[in-house]
XYZ file of C-alpha atoms in Angstrom:
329
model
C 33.699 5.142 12.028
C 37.332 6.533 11.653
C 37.344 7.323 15.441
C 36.526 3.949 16.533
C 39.257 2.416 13.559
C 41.915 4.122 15.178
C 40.798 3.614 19.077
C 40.966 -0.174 17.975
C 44.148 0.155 16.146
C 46.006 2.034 19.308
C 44.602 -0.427 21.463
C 45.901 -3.138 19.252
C 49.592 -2.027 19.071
C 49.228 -1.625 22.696
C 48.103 -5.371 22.539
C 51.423 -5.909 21.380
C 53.778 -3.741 23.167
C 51.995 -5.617 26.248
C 52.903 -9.298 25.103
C 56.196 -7.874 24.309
C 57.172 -6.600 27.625
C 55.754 -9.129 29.421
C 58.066 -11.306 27.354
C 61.236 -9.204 27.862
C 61.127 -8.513 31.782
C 61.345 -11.802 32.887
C 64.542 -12.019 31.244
C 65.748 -8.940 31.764
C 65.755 -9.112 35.391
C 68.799 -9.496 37.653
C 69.674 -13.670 38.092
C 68.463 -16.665 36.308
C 64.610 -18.361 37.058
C 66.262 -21.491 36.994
C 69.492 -20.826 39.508
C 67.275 -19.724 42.131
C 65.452 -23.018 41.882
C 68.107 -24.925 41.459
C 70.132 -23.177 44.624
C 66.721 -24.171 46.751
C 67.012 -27.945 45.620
C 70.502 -27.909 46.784
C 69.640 -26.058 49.896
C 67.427 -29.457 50.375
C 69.709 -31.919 49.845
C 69.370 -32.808 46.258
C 71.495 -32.946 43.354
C 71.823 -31.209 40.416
C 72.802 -32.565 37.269
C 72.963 -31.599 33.406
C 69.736 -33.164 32.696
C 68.184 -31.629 36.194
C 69.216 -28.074 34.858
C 67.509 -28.762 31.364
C 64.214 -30.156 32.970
C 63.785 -26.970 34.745
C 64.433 -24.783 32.019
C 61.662 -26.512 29.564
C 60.012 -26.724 32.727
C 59.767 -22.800 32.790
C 59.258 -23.224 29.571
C 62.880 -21.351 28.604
C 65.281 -23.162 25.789
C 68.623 -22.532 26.111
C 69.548 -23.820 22.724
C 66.910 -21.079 20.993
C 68.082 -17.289 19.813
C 66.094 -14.736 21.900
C 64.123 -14.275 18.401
C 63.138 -17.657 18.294
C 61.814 -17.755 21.996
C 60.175 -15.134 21.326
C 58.776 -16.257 18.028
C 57.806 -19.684 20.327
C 56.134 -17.525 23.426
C 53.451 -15.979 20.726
C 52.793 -19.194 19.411
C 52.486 -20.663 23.097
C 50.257 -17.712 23.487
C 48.119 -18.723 20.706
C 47.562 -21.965 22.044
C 46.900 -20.641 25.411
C 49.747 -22.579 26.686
C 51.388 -20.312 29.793
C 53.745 -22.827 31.109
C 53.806 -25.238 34.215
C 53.601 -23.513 37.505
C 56.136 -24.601 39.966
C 53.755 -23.941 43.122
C 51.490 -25.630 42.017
C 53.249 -28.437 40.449
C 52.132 -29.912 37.907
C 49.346 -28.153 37.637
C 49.334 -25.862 34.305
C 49.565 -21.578 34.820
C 46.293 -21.198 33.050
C 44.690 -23.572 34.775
C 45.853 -22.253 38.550
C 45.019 -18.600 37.163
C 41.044 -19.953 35.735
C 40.502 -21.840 39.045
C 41.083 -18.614 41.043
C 40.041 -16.118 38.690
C 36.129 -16.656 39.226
C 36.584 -15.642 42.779
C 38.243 -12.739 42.498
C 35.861 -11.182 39.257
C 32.691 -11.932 41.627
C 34.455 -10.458 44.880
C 35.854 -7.444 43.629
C 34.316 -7.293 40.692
C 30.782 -6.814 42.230
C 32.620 -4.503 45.022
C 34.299 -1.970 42.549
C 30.772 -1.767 40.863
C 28.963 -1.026 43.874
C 31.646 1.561 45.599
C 31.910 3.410 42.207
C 27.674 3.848 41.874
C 27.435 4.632 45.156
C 30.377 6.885 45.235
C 29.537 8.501 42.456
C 25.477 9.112 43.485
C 26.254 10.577 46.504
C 28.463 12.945 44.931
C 26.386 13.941 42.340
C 24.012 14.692 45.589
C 26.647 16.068 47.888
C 27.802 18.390 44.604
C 24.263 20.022 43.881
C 24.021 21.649 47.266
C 27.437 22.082 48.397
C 27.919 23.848 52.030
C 24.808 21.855 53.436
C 25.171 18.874 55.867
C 25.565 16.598 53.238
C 28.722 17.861 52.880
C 30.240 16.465 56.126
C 29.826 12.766 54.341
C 32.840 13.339 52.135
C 35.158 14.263 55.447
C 33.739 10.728 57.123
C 34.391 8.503 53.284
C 37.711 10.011 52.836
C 39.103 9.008 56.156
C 38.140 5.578 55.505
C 39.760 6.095 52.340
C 42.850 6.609 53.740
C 42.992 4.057 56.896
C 45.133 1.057 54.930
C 43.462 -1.451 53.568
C 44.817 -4.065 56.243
C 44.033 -2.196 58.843
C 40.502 -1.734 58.083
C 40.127 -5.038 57.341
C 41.462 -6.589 60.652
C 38.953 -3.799 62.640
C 35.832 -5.466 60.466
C 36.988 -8.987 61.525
C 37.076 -8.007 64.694
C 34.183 -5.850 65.252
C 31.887 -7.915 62.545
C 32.881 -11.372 62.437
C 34.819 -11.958 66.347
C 33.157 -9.779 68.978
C 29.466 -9.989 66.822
C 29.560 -13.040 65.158
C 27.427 -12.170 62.454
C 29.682 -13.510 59.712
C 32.357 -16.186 59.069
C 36.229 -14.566 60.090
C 37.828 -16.446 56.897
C 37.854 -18.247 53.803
C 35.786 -18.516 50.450
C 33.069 -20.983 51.790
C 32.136 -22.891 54.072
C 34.304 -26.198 53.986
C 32.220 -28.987 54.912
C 30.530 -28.494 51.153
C 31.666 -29.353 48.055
C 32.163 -26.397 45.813
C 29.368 -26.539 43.015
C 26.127 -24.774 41.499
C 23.862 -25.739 44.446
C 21.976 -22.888 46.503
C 23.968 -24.126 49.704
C 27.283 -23.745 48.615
C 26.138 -20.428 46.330
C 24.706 -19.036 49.501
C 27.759 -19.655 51.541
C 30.588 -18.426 49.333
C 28.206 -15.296 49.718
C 27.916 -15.284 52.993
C 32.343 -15.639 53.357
C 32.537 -12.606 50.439
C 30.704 -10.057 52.344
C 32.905 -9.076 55.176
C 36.075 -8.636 52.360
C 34.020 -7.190 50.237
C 32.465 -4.351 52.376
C 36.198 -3.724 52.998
C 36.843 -2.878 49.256
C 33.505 -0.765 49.214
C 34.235 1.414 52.435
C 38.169 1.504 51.757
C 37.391 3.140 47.826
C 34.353 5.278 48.006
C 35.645 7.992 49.116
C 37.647 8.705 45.957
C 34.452 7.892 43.691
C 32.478 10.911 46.033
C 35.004 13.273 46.505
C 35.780 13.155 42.955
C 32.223 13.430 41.598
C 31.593 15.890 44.185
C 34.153 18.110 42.934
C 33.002 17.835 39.511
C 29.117 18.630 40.106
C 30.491 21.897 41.558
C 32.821 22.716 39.053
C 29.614 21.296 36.364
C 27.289 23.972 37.842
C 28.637 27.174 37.168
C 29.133 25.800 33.478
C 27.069 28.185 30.872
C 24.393 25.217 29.935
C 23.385 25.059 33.743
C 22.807 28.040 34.336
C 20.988 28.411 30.545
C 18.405 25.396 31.952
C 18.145 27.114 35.138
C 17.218 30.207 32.987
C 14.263 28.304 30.698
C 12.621 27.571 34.104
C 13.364 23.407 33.655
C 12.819 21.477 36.623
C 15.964 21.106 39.325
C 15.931 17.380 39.171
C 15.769 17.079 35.271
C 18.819 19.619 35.560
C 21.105 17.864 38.372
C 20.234 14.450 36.269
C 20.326 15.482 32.485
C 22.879 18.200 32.594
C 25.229 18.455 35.418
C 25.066 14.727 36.602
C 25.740 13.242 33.061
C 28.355 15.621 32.146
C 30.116 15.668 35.330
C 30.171 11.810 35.099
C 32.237 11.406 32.461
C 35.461 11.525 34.397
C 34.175 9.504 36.823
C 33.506 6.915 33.721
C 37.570 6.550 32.478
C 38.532 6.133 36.496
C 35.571 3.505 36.285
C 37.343 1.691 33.394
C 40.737 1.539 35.118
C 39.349 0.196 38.256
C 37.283 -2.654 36.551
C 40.391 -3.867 34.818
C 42.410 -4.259 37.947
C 39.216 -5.762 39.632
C 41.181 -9.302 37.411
C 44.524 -8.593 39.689
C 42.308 -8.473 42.832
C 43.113 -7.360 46.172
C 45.933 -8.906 47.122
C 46.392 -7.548 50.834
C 42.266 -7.795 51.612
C 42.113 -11.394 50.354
C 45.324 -12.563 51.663
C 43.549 -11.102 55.431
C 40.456 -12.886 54.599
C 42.459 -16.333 53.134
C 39.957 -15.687 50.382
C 40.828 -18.129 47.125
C 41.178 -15.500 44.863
C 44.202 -14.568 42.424
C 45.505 -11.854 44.383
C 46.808 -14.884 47.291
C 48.251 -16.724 43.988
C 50.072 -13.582 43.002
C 51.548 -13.693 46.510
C 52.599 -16.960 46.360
C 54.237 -16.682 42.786
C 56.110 -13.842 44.406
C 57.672 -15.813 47.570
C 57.918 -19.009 45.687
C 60.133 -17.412 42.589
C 57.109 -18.713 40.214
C 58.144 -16.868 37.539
C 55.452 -18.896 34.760
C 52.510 -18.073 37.376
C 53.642 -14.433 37.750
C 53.978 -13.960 34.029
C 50.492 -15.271 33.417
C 48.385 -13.514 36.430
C 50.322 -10.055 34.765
C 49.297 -10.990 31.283
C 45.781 -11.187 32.322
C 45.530 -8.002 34.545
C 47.349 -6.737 31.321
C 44.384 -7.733 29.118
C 41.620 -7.071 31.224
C 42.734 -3.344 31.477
C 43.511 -2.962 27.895
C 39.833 -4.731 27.078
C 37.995 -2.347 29.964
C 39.821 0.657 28.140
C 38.598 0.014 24.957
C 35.019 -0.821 25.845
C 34.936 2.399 28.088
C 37.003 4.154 25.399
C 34.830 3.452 22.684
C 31.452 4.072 25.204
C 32.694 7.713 25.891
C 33.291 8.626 22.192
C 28.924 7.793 21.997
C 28.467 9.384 25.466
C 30.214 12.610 24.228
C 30.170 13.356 20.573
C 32.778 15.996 21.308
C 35.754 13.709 21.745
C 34.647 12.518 18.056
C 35.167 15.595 17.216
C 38.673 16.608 18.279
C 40.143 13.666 15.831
């Protein structure tokens, strides 16, 4: 119980340190959030008074008549609330609300993607690794080139081949326009239909790293002394590749796993922004080349979150995985 106390209490002050920096590096950064918007609605003609500098600066949700204390204090309790700001893309539309209406998109696209490279990636290895020098071997040659073509590049070749010289699926967007977005089987079927040509991108682009590096580890697994004990008693090859190389030579395989499902919430920015898909990683981009600081602040406060919360699960999993890293504390 005293292992998972202080997992949660790390993870908490990490919590912390988190919402803390996220607060600070806005406002450490070179130039002023509200200048550069300012400068652009001069650059258009308009005017800038006073009251227009003050309406962008609680519009940013800043206060220049507020200590750096007390905007801090006011950012936690904003937090609280769930209140991110106003995003200026998206005018008036609220941050929280721009980063829930993409978010959904971008859990189910690369969320189910990540899943599927890293189970695939890592059963192949754990194939590939028990008879190493065979055929099988000239798999993880073929998955790490793809692993190292960029992701743009791969993804314009699967447009092309796929979706413009084959037809077989749609060259861009999230669904199919002509329907209204909602829980019916046409539109369900059709926002499945858009995700699969980004989404084999993700899957052929990262697993490569999930075989190599399982791979690796089921050779490095079987010359441990509890292999070669099983091998000894006479037990069965397949109870010994699955019960004790497999599941021990997993386990790094499992902490990469938790990493990659917490960035699955910052999405791929490059393969959706190819694809036009509506996920957050195209909102990121266009907080970035708009100067929406608010939007920025929030989509990195969730991709903060969602890796802190996959660390702990995954944390807290491989403490009753392996009763050994109990141990050590």
């Amino acid at each position: 119980m005293s292992y998972f106390l202080r997992k949660l209490g790390f993870y908490v002050v990490a919590l912390w340190a988190a919402l803390t920096l996220n607060f600070a590096i806005p406002r450490l950064l070179p130039g002023n959030p509200v200048d550069i918007l300012l400068a652009k609605l001069q650059q258009r003609g308009g005017s800038v008074s006073p009251e227009t500098r003050k309406a962008y600066t609680l519009l940013l949700g800043g206060d220049d008549t507020g200590s750096l204390w007390s905007q801090y204090l006011n950012y936690l309790k904003n937090l609280a609330h769930g209140d991110l700001g106003v995003s200026v893309s998206y005018y008036p539309a609220k941050v929280s609300d721009v980063i829930l209406g993409s978010l959904p998109w971008t859990l189910v696209l690369v969320g189910v993607a990540t899943v599927l490279a890293a189970l695939l990636g890592v059963l192949l290895g754990a194939i590939v690794g028990w008879r190493p020098g065979t055929w099988l071997d000239s798999l993880v040659p073929a998955t790490t080139l793809l692993a190292a073509i960029p992701y743009f590049w791969l993804a314009l070749i699967l447009t092309y081949l796929l979706a413009r010289v084959l037809g077989w699926l749609p060259l861009q967007g999230g669904y199919d326009v002509a329907l209204t977005p909602g829980w019916n089987t046409e539109f369900i079927l059709s926002a499945v239909q858009y995700a699969i040509l980004p989404a084999l991108t993700i899957v052929l682009a990262s697993i490569g790293g999930w075989l190599l590096g399982m791979r690796n580890m089921m050779v490095s697994t079987l010359s441990e002394d509890y292999v070669l004990t099983a091998e000894a008693k006479g037990l069965a090859p397949r109870k010994i590749r699955r019960s004790y190389a497999a599941r021990n030579a997993a386990l790094p395989s499992v902490a990469g796993f938790a990493i990659s499902l917490g960035f699955v919430v910052s999405g791929s920015v490059i393969t959706e922004q190819v694809f036009s898909y509506p996920g957050i990683g195209g909102r990121l981009l266009g907080a970035v080349t708009n100067n929406d600081y608010a939007l920025m602040q929030g989509v990195f406060l969730f991709i903060t979150l969602a890796v802190l919360g996959a660390n702990l699960i995954v944390d807290l999993l491989y403490g009753l995985i392996d009763p050994r890293t109990r141990a050590r504390h």
